[in-house]
């Protein structure tokens, strides 16, 4: 299995190469040259496997330049009972006959990013060896909150690597900020950027594309790589849990093997939902993908009209990990649908220069057939959290609630009763202030210390506080870097101690 850029179908590289590089030199994203197929018989076999065994099976289909021992090493070290609070790793909560919640937040940072970022460092170090690289690989991350912490946790003190995370100064929750600023490890750096997530992401992409700066890094024996979902090593582990959820539903008798399901995902950078779409291309029986956005509803409009237009107001919401106007992984979807690198490159150039592009009718059609797009504002998000708690005693975080709300809109519009998997992407404790105010709309939680909020949510719901959040109280803040978006490379040099 080889990989190519979404902007060049001629040059092919190995998976190890694609993982180390992160993003293609032409600005495109790496995609597998074809999708491996998984038969219904093989899906049935997954039902009797542990999460680790399922992961080995799916990941092995893509990383054909890794040996079976390499893959065992990566999977067995990433998905351990020590790092995840449940040995199921990604359990499905059966809420009712049609609604099934895939809980992806039992990892060390309480968000679904752990599913990929716990294994990426093992992919990365294995790939570095395979590519005979003797440089230090420095991971640059732009984060809307969850990726940053999960990447720091995954890469901390991993030999031969360094990691620097940029987050928007006013765009992350208190818990997220504390989680990052208290990160331990000798090879980590954390800085905030004056701006929003898109500013941080654009700044990081600029550093990747800055030939002169990369030369300076090279002279210092450093190369850059990415842990954002533009890296193939981020997307691949996310394909696994869609198969896993399906296998769990078959096992529990919720569906028969071969039955179609819907998949509903709270979406930002389009990585998570794209992994589900790839699973469908591999043979997972999926009817519709429900793409849920918050008020930054650029994807809702795109799915409904075929016009992608980022020229609009950027909203800061209570689901900050979805406050994104440039969904990077859409490029991979467009390539998969069109197989036309020239068209994809043209659209991406237009997005860069004009902030807008429109896809052709055939592409619109395929996207409409596969995806339903909807969005939900902060008030409805809170209402949804309150409603599901009152009716089912099931507590959702703000992102998952956006997905649940949009799923309800979908059911109302279509009457579709297909069993649906909702990707639950964060622990409610991570967004405790919004969740508390959803449960007690009359009360103000303004200005209350975050740890007190954690305790209040615990008292109110009786749900266990994740160990990593409980421990946060004792941790020291280690970083105080802040910078303008123009000065991000300067800060990288400062953190890496190069002139
Ligand atoms: C990152 C994130 C999302 C968005 O996922 P994408 O892959 O960027 O679409 C949704 N919810 C939470 C909690 C996240 O951390």
Short mmCIF file of C-alpha atoms and ligand atoms in Angstrom, two decimals:
data_model
loop_
_atom_site.label_atom_id
_atom_site.label_comp_id
_atom_site.label_asym_id
_atom_site.label_seq_id
_atom_site.Cartn_x
_atom_site.Cartn_y
_atom_site.Cartn_z
CA UNK A 1 0.00 0.00 0.00
CA UNK A 2 1.48 3.31 -1.06
CA UNK A 3 0.40 6.89 -0.41
CA UNK A 4 0.04 9.91 -2.66
CA UNK A 5 -0.82 13.57 -2.27
CA UNK A 6 -4.32 14.88 -2.95
CA UNK A 7 -2.60 17.25 -5.37
CA UNK A 8 -0.37 14.74 -7.20
CA UNK A 9 -1.33 11.16 -8.13
CA UNK A 10 2.01 10.30 -9.73
CA UNK A 11 4.54 10.29 -6.87
CA UNK A 12 3.94 7.52 -4.34
CA UNK A 13 5.57 7.01 -0.95
CA UNK A 14 5.40 4.46 1.87
CA UNK A 15 3.21 4.92 4.93
CA UNK A 16 6.30 5.48 7.10
CA UNK A 17 7.31 8.32 4.84
CA UNK A 18 3.82 9.82 4.82
CA UNK A 19 3.65 9.71 8.62
CA UNK A 20 7.06 11.35 9.12
CA UNK A 21 6.40 14.09 6.57
CA UNK A 22 2.88 14.83 7.80
CA UNK A 23 1.97 17.01 4.83
CA UNK A 24 3.07 16.79 1.20
CA UNK A 25 5.53 19.33 -0.24
CA UNK A 26 2.89 20.42 -2.75
CA UNK A 27 0.58 21.44 0.10
CA UNK A 28 -1.69 18.43 -0.41
CA UNK A 29 -2.57 15.75 2.11
CA UNK A 30 -1.43 12.14 1.92
CA UNK A 31 -4.08 9.53 1.08
CA UNK A 32 -3.81 5.78 0.46
CA UNK A 33 -3.69 4.96 -3.26
CA UNK A 34 -6.67 2.62 -2.79
CA UNK A 35 -8.96 1.52 0.03
CA UNK A 36 -8.40 -1.99 1.36
CA UNK A 37 -11.61 -4.01 1.63
CA UNK A 38 -13.05 -5.70 4.72
CA UNK A 39 -15.69 -8.38 4.07
CA UNK A 40 -18.81 -8.96 6.16
CA UNK A 41 -17.28 -12.24 7.27
CA UNK A 42 -14.25 -10.33 8.57
CA UNK A 43 -16.48 -7.77 10.26
CA UNK A 44 -18.26 -10.65 12.00
CA UNK A 45 -14.92 -11.92 13.26
CA UNK A 46 -14.21 -8.50 14.79
CA UNK A 47 -17.15 -9.03 17.15
CA UNK A 48 -15.22 -11.59 19.15
CA UNK A 49 -12.04 -9.54 19.31
CA UNK A 50 -10.70 -7.08 21.86
CA UNK A 51 -10.24 -3.45 20.82
CA UNK A 52 -6.50 -4.05 20.44
CA UNK A 53 -7.07 -7.02 18.13
CA UNK A 54 -9.53 -5.01 16.04
CA UNK A 55 -7.00 -2.19 15.78
CA UNK A 56 -4.23 -4.54 14.66
CA UNK A 57 -6.45 -5.99 11.96
CA UNK A 58 -7.54 -2.62 10.47
CA UNK A 59 -4.23 -0.78 10.89
CA UNK A 60 -2.32 -3.70 9.34
CA UNK A 61 -4.27 -3.25 6.11
CA UNK A 62 -2.82 0.24 5.69
CA UNK A 63 0.69 0.09 7.13
CA UNK A 64 2.03 -2.65 4.88
CA UNK A 65 5.61 -1.45 5.32
CA UNK A 66 5.29 -2.15 9.06
CA UNK A 67 5.91 -5.72 10.24
CA UNK A 68 3.29 -7.52 12.34
CA UNK A 69 5.65 -7.04 15.29
CA UNK A 70 5.81 -3.28 14.59
CA UNK A 71 2.03 -3.06 14.64
CA UNK A 72 1.74 -5.17 17.80
CA UNK A 73 4.27 -2.86 19.44
CA UNK A 74 2.35 0.29 18.48
CA UNK A 75 -1.11 -0.99 19.40
CA UNK A 76 -0.14 -2.80 22.60
CA UNK A 77 1.64 0.26 23.96
CA UNK A 78 -1.05 2.76 22.99
CA UNK A 79 -4.28 1.12 24.06
CA UNK A 80 -3.46 -0.06 27.56
CA UNK A 81 -5.71 -0.29 30.59
CA UNK A 82 -3.31 2.08 32.31
CA UNK A 83 -3.80 4.87 29.79
CA UNK A 84 -7.50 4.31 29.18
CA UNK A 85 -9.96 4.17 32.04
CA UNK A 86 -11.77 1.19 30.50
CA UNK A 87 -10.27 -1.89 28.90
CA UNK A 88 -12.94 -1.65 26.19
CA UNK A 89 -11.01 1.51 25.09
CA UNK A 90 -13.97 2.83 23.03
CA UNK A 91 -17.20 1.40 24.52
CA UNK A 92 -20.65 1.90 23.00
CA UNK A 93 -23.41 3.11 25.32
CA UNK A 94 -26.78 1.89 24.06
CA UNK A 95 -29.04 4.83 24.85
CA UNK A 96 -32.24 3.49 23.23
CA UNK A 97 -33.38 1.40 20.23
CA UNK A 98 -31.80 3.61 17.61
CA UNK A 99 -29.29 5.81 19.43
CA UNK A 100 -25.90 4.38 20.28
CA UNK A 101 -23.20 6.56 21.80
CA UNK A 102 -19.63 5.68 20.95
CA UNK A 103 -17.59 7.00 23.89
CA UNK A 104 -14.19 8.05 22.61
CA UNK A 105 -13.00 9.95 25.66
CA UNK A 106 -11.76 7.38 28.16
CA UNK A 107 -8.11 8.17 27.39
CA UNK A 108 -5.64 10.25 29.42
CA UNK A 109 -6.82 13.69 28.26
CA UNK A 110 -10.58 12.96 28.24
CA UNK A 111 -11.18 13.74 24.56
CA UNK A 112 -11.35 11.58 21.45
CA UNK A 113 -8.01 12.92 20.22
CA UNK A 114 -6.36 10.36 22.52
CA UNK A 115 -7.63 7.57 20.27
CA UNK A 116 -5.16 8.69 17.63
CA UNK A 117 -2.57 10.61 19.62
CA UNK A 118 -1.76 7.79 21.98
CA UNK A 119 -0.66 5.65 19.04
CA UNK A 120 0.80 8.32 16.72
CA UNK A 121 4.09 8.64 18.67
CA UNK A 122 4.67 4.88 18.23
CA UNK A 123 3.86 5.15 14.53
CA UNK A 124 6.20 8.13 14.35
CA UNK A 125 9.23 6.59 16.07
CA UNK A 126 8.80 3.35 14.10
CA UNK A 127 8.56 5.36 10.87
CA UNK A 128 11.62 7.48 11.74
CA UNK A 129 13.64 4.27 12.08
CA UNK A 130 12.29 2.84 8.83
CA UNK A 131 13.19 6.02 6.96
CA UNK A 132 16.70 6.08 8.47
CA UNK A 133 16.25 9.63 9.72
CA UNK A 134 18.87 10.86 12.15
CA UNK A 135 17.36 14.30 12.73
CA UNK A 136 15.29 15.30 15.70
CA UNK A 137 11.64 15.34 14.59
CA UNK A 138 9.76 18.29 16.08
CA UNK A 139 5.99 18.07 16.05
CA UNK A 140 4.27 21.42 15.52
CA UNK A 141 0.64 21.56 16.57
CA UNK A 142 -2.10 24.14 16.25
CA UNK A 143 -4.95 23.27 18.56
CA UNK A 144 -8.48 24.32 19.29
CA UNK A 145 -7.88 22.76 22.72
CA UNK A 146 -8.04 18.98 22.68
CA UNK A 147 -5.42 18.04 20.10
CA UNK A 148 -2.76 20.05 21.89
CA UNK A 149 -3.05 18.28 25.20
CA UNK A 150 -3.47 14.86 23.64
CA UNK A 151 -0.39 15.38 21.45
CA UNK A 152 1.67 16.66 24.40
CA UNK A 153 0.66 13.66 26.46
CA UNK A 154 1.48 11.29 23.61
CA UNK A 155 4.86 12.77 22.68
CA UNK A 156 6.18 13.83 26.09
CA UNK A 157 9.72 12.45 26.51
CA UNK A 158 9.47 10.29 23.39
CA UNK A 159 13.10 9.85 22.28
CA UNK A 160 14.19 11.64 19.12
CA UNK A 161 11.16 13.94 19.11
CA UNK A 162 10.12 17.35 20.37
CA UNK A 163 6.68 18.92 20.45
CA UNK A 164 5.49 22.53 20.38
CA UNK A 165 1.82 23.40 20.74
CA UNK A 166 0.10 26.69 19.82
CA UNK A 167 -3.38 27.42 21.10
CA UNK A 168 -5.60 30.51 20.65
CA UNK A 169 -5.28 32.67 23.79
CA UNK A 170 -9.03 33.12 24.22
CA UNK A 171 -10.30 30.09 22.36
CA UNK A 172 -9.97 27.17 24.77
CA UNK A 173 -11.71 26.15 27.99
CA UNK A 174 -10.05 26.71 31.39
CA UNK A 175 -9.47 23.02 31.86
CA UNK A 176 -7.95 22.70 28.41
CA UNK A 177 -5.59 25.60 29.07
CA UNK A 178 -4.49 24.19 32.42
CA UNK A 179 -4.03 20.73 30.97
CA UNK A 180 -1.61 22.12 28.40
CA UNK A 181 0.27 24.63 30.54
CA UNK A 182 1.01 22.01 33.20
CA UNK A 183 2.33 19.41 30.74
CA UNK A 184 5.42 17.60 32.01
CA UNK A 185 8.30 16.39 29.85
CA UNK A 186 11.70 17.68 28.76
CA UNK A 187 10.87 17.90 25.04
CA UNK A 188 7.61 19.87 25.22
CA UNK A 189 6.73 23.55 24.65
CA UNK A 190 3.37 25.33 24.84
CA UNK A 191 2.47 28.84 23.66
CA UNK A 192 -0.68 30.85 23.10
CA UNK A 193 -1.34 32.91 20.00
CA UNK A 194 -3.26 36.19 19.94
CA UNK A 195 -5.96 35.16 17.49
CA UNK A 196 -8.38 32.32 16.85
CA UNK A 197 -7.76 28.68 15.93
CA UNK A 198 -7.62 29.40 12.22
CA UNK A 199 -4.87 31.97 12.88
CA UNK A 200 -2.89 29.39 14.81
CA UNK A 201 -3.45 26.71 12.17
CA UNK A 202 -2.53 29.06 9.31
CA UNK A 203 0.60 30.11 11.22
CA UNK A 204 1.70 26.50 11.67
CA UNK A 205 1.06 25.71 8.00
CA UNK A 206 3.13 28.77 7.07
CA UNK A 207 6.07 27.50 9.11
CA UNK A 208 5.83 24.14 7.33
CA UNK A 209 5.91 25.90 3.96
CA UNK A 210 8.68 28.40 4.85
CA UNK A 211 11.66 27.02 2.87
CA UNK A 212 14.17 29.42 4.37
CA UNK A 213 13.13 28.67 7.92
CA UNK A 214 13.18 24.93 7.28
CA UNK A 215 16.74 25.28 6.01
CA UNK A 216 17.74 26.89 9.30
CA UNK A 217 16.10 24.02 11.14
CA UNK A 218 17.90 21.53 8.95
CA UNK A 219 21.24 23.14 9.80
CA UNK A 220 20.32 22.45 13.39
CA UNK A 221 19.52 18.83 12.57
CA UNK A 222 15.81 19.32 13.07
CA UNK A 223 12.88 18.41 10.85
CA UNK A 224 9.26 19.32 11.36
CA UNK A 225 6.25 17.04 11.38
CA UNK A 226 2.60 17.34 12.23
CA UNK A 227 0.27 15.72 14.72
CA UNK A 228 -2.80 17.54 13.41
CA UNK A 229 -5.34 15.47 11.53
CA UNK A 230 -3.62 16.41 8.30
CA UNK A 231 -1.20 13.59 9.28
CA UNK A 232 -2.29 10.20 7.96
CA UNK A 233 -1.13 8.63 11.22
CA UNK A 234 -3.86 10.61 12.96
CA UNK A 235 -6.69 9.54 10.69
CA UNK A 236 -5.89 5.85 10.47
CA UNK A 237 -6.48 4.96 14.16
CA UNK A 238 -9.84 6.71 13.91
CA UNK A 239 -11.07 4.30 11.22
CA UNK A 240 -10.73 1.47 13.73
CA UNK A 241 -13.40 2.62 16.15
CA UNK A 242 -16.15 2.78 13.55
CA UNK A 243 -15.57 -0.90 12.81
CA UNK A 244 -15.32 -1.54 16.53
CA UNK A 245 -18.64 0.17 17.29
CA UNK A 246 -20.35 -1.78 14.53
CA UNK A 247 -18.89 -5.05 15.85
CA UNK A 248 -20.10 -4.19 19.36
CA UNK A 249 -23.61 -3.52 18.06
CA UNK A 250 -23.66 -6.86 16.24
CA UNK A 251 -22.40 -8.59 19.35
CA UNK A 252 -25.07 -6.97 21.52
CA UNK A 253 -27.80 -7.96 19.04
CA UNK A 254 -28.63 -4.31 18.28
CA UNK A 255 -28.15 -5.01 14.56
CA UNK A 256 -27.52 -8.06 12.38
CA UNK A 257 -24.21 -8.24 10.59
CA UNK A 258 -24.68 -6.49 7.25
CA UNK A 259 -27.39 -4.07 8.47
CA UNK A 260 -26.73 -0.44 7.69
CA UNK A 261 -26.12 2.16 10.39
CA UNK A 262 -25.92 5.94 10.37
CA UNK A 263 -22.93 7.72 11.83
CA UNK A 264 -23.29 11.17 13.42
CA UNK A 265 -20.15 13.16 14.24
CA UNK A 266 -19.62 16.57 15.88
CA UNK A 267 -17.28 18.03 13.31
CA UNK A 268 -14.53 20.63 13.17
CA UNK A 269 -11.54 19.83 11.00
CA UNK A 270 -13.49 16.99 9.31
CA UNK A 271 -11.00 14.34 10.45
CA UNK A 272 -13.23 12.21 12.62
CA UNK A 273 -16.13 12.01 10.20
CA UNK A 274 -13.76 11.39 7.27
CA UNK A 275 -12.35 8.35 9.08
CA UNK A 276 -15.92 7.03 9.22
CA UNK A 277 -16.36 7.71 5.51
CA UNK A 278 -13.16 5.76 4.79
CA UNK A 279 -14.55 2.88 6.88
CA UNK A 280 -17.61 2.89 4.64
CA UNK A 281 -15.38 2.79 1.55
CA UNK A 282 -13.70 -0.25 3.07
CA UNK A 283 -17.00 -2.07 3.36
CA UNK A 284 -18.57 -0.95 6.65
CA UNK A 285 -22.35 -0.82 6.02
CA UNK A 286 -23.20 2.87 6.50
CA UNK A 287 -26.30 4.60 5.16
CA UNK A 288 -25.76 8.28 6.04
CA UNK A 289 -23.13 10.40 7.73
CA UNK A 290 -24.62 13.20 9.78
CA UNK A 291 -22.17 16.07 9.94
CA UNK A 292 -22.94 18.23 12.98
CA UNK A 293 -21.56 21.75 13.39
CA UNK A 294 -22.00 24.52 15.93
CA UNK A 295 -22.63 28.13 14.83
CA UNK A 296 -19.47 27.99 12.76
CA UNK A 297 -21.60 26.17 10.22
CA UNK A 298 -19.46 26.41 7.12
CA UNK A 299 -19.76 22.63 6.57
CA UNK A 300 -23.55 22.65 6.89
CA UNK A 301 -23.73 25.20 4.11
CA UNK A 302 -21.20 23.33 2.03
CA UNK A 303 -23.06 20.02 2.22
CA UNK A 304 -26.33 21.73 1.36
CA UNK A 305 -25.09 24.00 -1.45
CA UNK A 306 -21.68 22.82 -2.69
CA UNK A 307 -20.28 26.26 -1.89
CA UNK A 308 -17.54 26.44 0.73
CA UNK A 309 -17.29 29.97 2.04
CA UNK A 310 -15.11 30.81 5.01
CA UNK A 311 -15.74 34.55 4.63
CA UNK A 312 -18.05 34.83 7.59
CA UNK A 313 -18.00 35.71 11.22
CA UNK A 314 -15.94 33.44 13.46
CA UNK A 315 -17.97 32.51 16.55
CA UNK A 316 -16.55 31.48 19.90
CA UNK A 317 -18.89 28.81 21.28
CA UNK A 318 -19.26 26.40 24.19
CA UNK A 319 -18.03 23.62 21.87
CA UNK A 320 -14.64 25.24 21.16
CA UNK A 321 -13.04 22.20 19.54
CA UNK A 322 -15.41 22.77 16.62
CA UNK A 323 -14.80 26.52 16.29
CA UNK A 324 -13.19 26.16 12.88
CA UNK A 325 -13.85 27.76 9.51
CA UNK A 326 -11.22 25.91 7.48
CA UNK A 327 -11.84 22.18 7.70
CA UNK A 328 -8.56 20.79 6.41
CA UNK A 329 -9.63 17.21 5.84
CA UNK A 330 -12.37 18.16 3.43
CA UNK A 331 -9.58 18.17 0.86
CA UNK A 332 -9.27 14.41 1.31
CA UNK A 333 -13.00 13.92 0.80
CA UNK A 334 -12.95 16.03 -2.36
CA UNK A 335 -10.07 13.99 -3.71
CA UNK A 336 -11.80 10.72 -2.90
CA UNK A 337 -14.99 11.82 -4.63
CA UNK A 338 -13.35 13.33 -7.73
CA UNK A 339 -9.99 11.51 -8.03
CA UNK A 340 -9.07 14.76 -9.78
CA UNK A 341 -5.97 16.39 -8.31
CA UNK A 342 -6.17 19.37 -10.64
CA UNK A 343 -9.71 20.21 -9.53
CA UNK A 344 -8.81 19.74 -5.86
CA UNK A 345 -5.75 21.95 -6.15
CA UNK A 346 -7.81 24.61 -7.90
CA UNK A 347 -10.45 24.64 -5.17
CA UNK A 348 -7.84 24.80 -2.42
CA UNK A 349 -6.03 27.67 -4.14
CA UNK A 350 -9.34 29.52 -4.40
CA UNK A 351 -10.00 28.90 -0.72
CA UNK A 352 -6.59 30.36 0.05
CA UNK A 353 -6.87 33.43 -2.19
CA UNK A 354 -10.61 34.21 -2.12
CA UNK A 355 -11.82 32.27 0.90
CA UNK A 356 -14.44 30.54 -1.21
CA UNK A 357 -14.97 27.85 -3.85
CA UNK A 358 -17.81 25.89 -5.39
CA UNK A 359 -17.55 22.24 -6.40
CA UNK A 360 -19.09 20.84 -9.60
CA UNK A 361 -22.55 19.25 -9.70
CA UNK A 362 -21.38 15.64 -9.80
CA UNK A 363 -19.32 16.19 -6.63
CA UNK A 364 -22.22 17.97 -4.93
CA UNK A 365 -24.42 14.99 -5.71
CA UNK A 366 -22.07 12.38 -4.20
CA UNK A 367 -21.60 14.48 -1.08
CA UNK A 368 -25.35 15.00 -0.65
CA UNK A 369 -25.97 11.27 -1.02
CA UNK A 370 -23.49 10.43 1.71
CA UNK A 371 -23.82 13.34 4.13
CA UNK A 372 -26.53 15.22 5.96
CA UNK A 373 -25.34 18.57 7.31
CA UNK A 374 -26.87 20.44 10.22
CA UNK A 375 -25.91 22.77 13.04
CA UNK A 376 -26.99 23.83 16.50
CA UNK A 377 -26.38 26.99 18.55
CA UNK A 378 -25.18 27.25 22.17
CA UNK A 379 -28.65 27.59 23.68
CA UNK A 380 -29.90 24.44 21.91
CA UNK A 381 -26.71 22.62 22.86
CA UNK A 382 -27.37 23.30 26.53
CA UNK A 383 -31.03 22.38 26.20
CA UNK A 384 -30.01 19.07 24.65
CA UNK A 385 -27.62 18.28 27.51
CA UNK A 386 -30.37 19.01 30.03
CA UNK A 387 -33.01 17.02 28.17
CA UNK A 388 -30.92 13.87 27.72
CA UNK A 389 -29.79 14.04 31.35
CA UNK A 390 -33.33 14.42 32.62
CA UNK A 391 -34.78 11.71 30.39
CA UNK A 392 -31.97 9.16 30.33
CA UNK A 393 -29.60 10.14 33.13
CA UNK A 394 -26.90 10.20 30.48
CA UNK A 395 -24.53 13.16 30.56
CA UNK A 396 -23.03 14.51 27.35
CA UNK A 397 -20.37 17.13 26.83
CA UNK A 398 -21.12 20.17 24.66
CA UNK A 399 -19.67 18.69 21.44
CA UNK A 400 -21.55 15.43 21.75
CA UNK A 401 -24.70 17.42 22.48
CA UNK A 402 -24.32 19.30 19.20
CA UNK A 403 -24.21 15.94 17.43
CA UNK A 404 -27.22 14.64 19.35
CA UNK A 405 -29.23 17.74 18.53
CA UNK A 406 -28.42 17.58 14.82
CA UNK A 407 -29.22 13.87 14.80
CA UNK A 408 -32.68 14.72 16.20
CA UNK A 409 -33.09 17.31 13.43
CA UNK A 410 -32.16 14.64 10.89
CA UNK A 411 -34.69 12.14 12.26
CA UNK A 412 -37.40 14.79 12.28
CA UNK A 413 -36.67 15.76 8.69
CA UNK A 414 -36.28 12.29 7.22
CA UNK A 415 -38.11 9.87 9.52
CA UNK A 416 -35.09 7.61 9.13
CA UNK A 417 -35.08 4.92 11.85
CA UNK A 418 -31.73 3.39 10.94
CA UNK A 419 -29.72 2.60 14.10
CA UNK A 420 -27.27 5.43 14.56
CA UNK A 421 -23.88 5.74 16.17
CA UNK A 422 -23.17 9.15 17.67
CA UNK A 423 -19.50 9.84 18.20
CA UNK A 424 -19.09 11.18 21.74
CA UNK A 425 -15.91 13.18 21.63
CA UNK A 426 -15.21 14.50 25.13
CA UNK A 427 -15.89 13.86 28.79
CA UNK A 428 -18.51 16.28 30.17
CA UNK A 429 -15.99 17.15 32.88
CA UNK A 430 -13.81 18.83 30.31
CA UNK A 431 -16.44 21.49 29.63
CA UNK A 432 -17.84 21.60 33.12
CA UNK A 433 -19.05 25.21 33.25
CA UNK A 434 -21.26 24.89 30.17
CA UNK A 435 -22.48 21.47 31.24
CA UNK A 436 -23.34 22.70 34.75
CA UNK A 437 -25.24 25.66 33.40
CA UNK A 438 -27.11 23.29 31.08
CA UNK A 439 -28.21 21.26 34.10
CA UNK A 440 -29.05 24.35 36.19
CA UNK A 441 -30.07 27.09 33.71
CA UNK A 442 -31.07 29.47 36.55
CA UNK A 443 -27.66 29.46 38.20
CA UNK A 444 -24.62 31.50 37.20
CA UNK A 445 -21.28 29.74 37.36
CA UNK A 446 -19.31 32.77 36.28
CA UNK A 447 -15.95 33.22 37.94
CA UNK A 448 -16.02 29.97 39.91
CA UNK A 449 -12.68 28.19 40.14
CA UNK A 450 -12.43 25.26 37.68
CA UNK A 451 -11.75 22.68 40.34
CA UNK A 452 -14.75 23.79 42.29
CA UNK A 453 -16.79 23.38 39.10
CA UNK A 454 -15.49 19.82 38.76
CA UNK A 455 -16.62 19.07 42.32
CA UNK A 456 -20.00 20.70 41.71
CA UNK A 457 -20.60 18.59 38.61
CA UNK A 458 -19.61 15.51 40.56
CA UNK A 459 -22.05 16.31 43.35
CA UNK A 460 -24.82 17.13 40.89
CA UNK A 461 -24.47 13.99 38.74
CA UNK A 462 -22.61 11.43 40.84
CA UNK A 463 -20.43 10.63 37.83
CA UNK A 464 -16.81 9.73 38.49
CA UNK A 465 -14.26 12.48 37.88
CA UNK A 466 -11.62 11.23 35.39
CA UNK A 467 -8.36 10.63 37.29
CA UNK A 468 -6.29 12.88 35.02
CA UNK A 469 -8.59 15.86 35.67
CA UNK A 470 -8.67 15.21 39.40
CA UNK A 471 -4.85 15.23 39.43
CA UNK A 472 -4.65 18.52 37.55
CA UNK A 473 -5.09 20.47 40.77
CA UNK A 474 -1.68 19.41 42.04
CA UNK A 475 0.19 20.25 38.82
CA UNK A 476 2.42 23.33 38.35
CA UNK A 477 1.98 25.73 35.42
CA UNK A 478 5.20 25.44 33.39
CA UNK A 479 4.74 27.78 30.40
CA UNK A 480 4.08 31.44 29.85
CA UNK A 481 4.83 31.96 26.14
CA UNK A 482 2.45 34.22 24.21
CA UNK A 483 2.95 35.51 20.68
CA UNK A 484 1.45 37.35 17.74
CA UNK A 485 0.53 35.09 14.84
CA UNK A 486 3.33 36.62 12.74
CA UNK A 487 5.95 35.65 15.33
CA UNK A 488 5.29 31.95 15.69
CA UNK A 489 8.49 30.79 14.00
CA UNK A 490 10.52 33.09 16.25
CA UNK A 491 8.98 31.38 19.24
CA UNK A 492 9.75 27.97 17.78
CA UNK A 493 13.40 28.99 17.55
CA UNK A 494 13.34 30.30 21.09
CA UNK A 495 11.84 27.08 22.46
CA UNK A 496 14.25 24.91 20.46
CA UNK A 497 17.11 27.20 21.49
CA UNK A 498 18.32 27.94 17.96
CA UNK A 499 19.54 31.32 16.72
C1 LIG B 1 -11.39 17.81 17.75
C2 LIG B 1 -12.74 17.67 18.33
C3 LIG B 1 -13.87 17.64 17.51
C4 LIG B 1 -13.79 17.82 16.02
O1 LIG B 1 -13.18 16.72 15.38
P1 LIG B 1 -12.60 16.90 13.90
O2 LIG B 1 -11.90 15.62 13.61
O3 LIG B 1 -11.68 18.07 13.94
O4 LIG B 1 -13.77 17.13 13.00
C5 LIG B 1 -15.10 17.45 18.13
N1 LIG B 1 -15.21 17.32 19.47
C6 LIG B 1 -14.13 17.35 20.28
C7 LIG B 1 -14.33 17.24 21.74
C8 LIG B 1 -12.87 17.51 19.74
O5 LIG B 1 -11.81 17.54 20.56
#
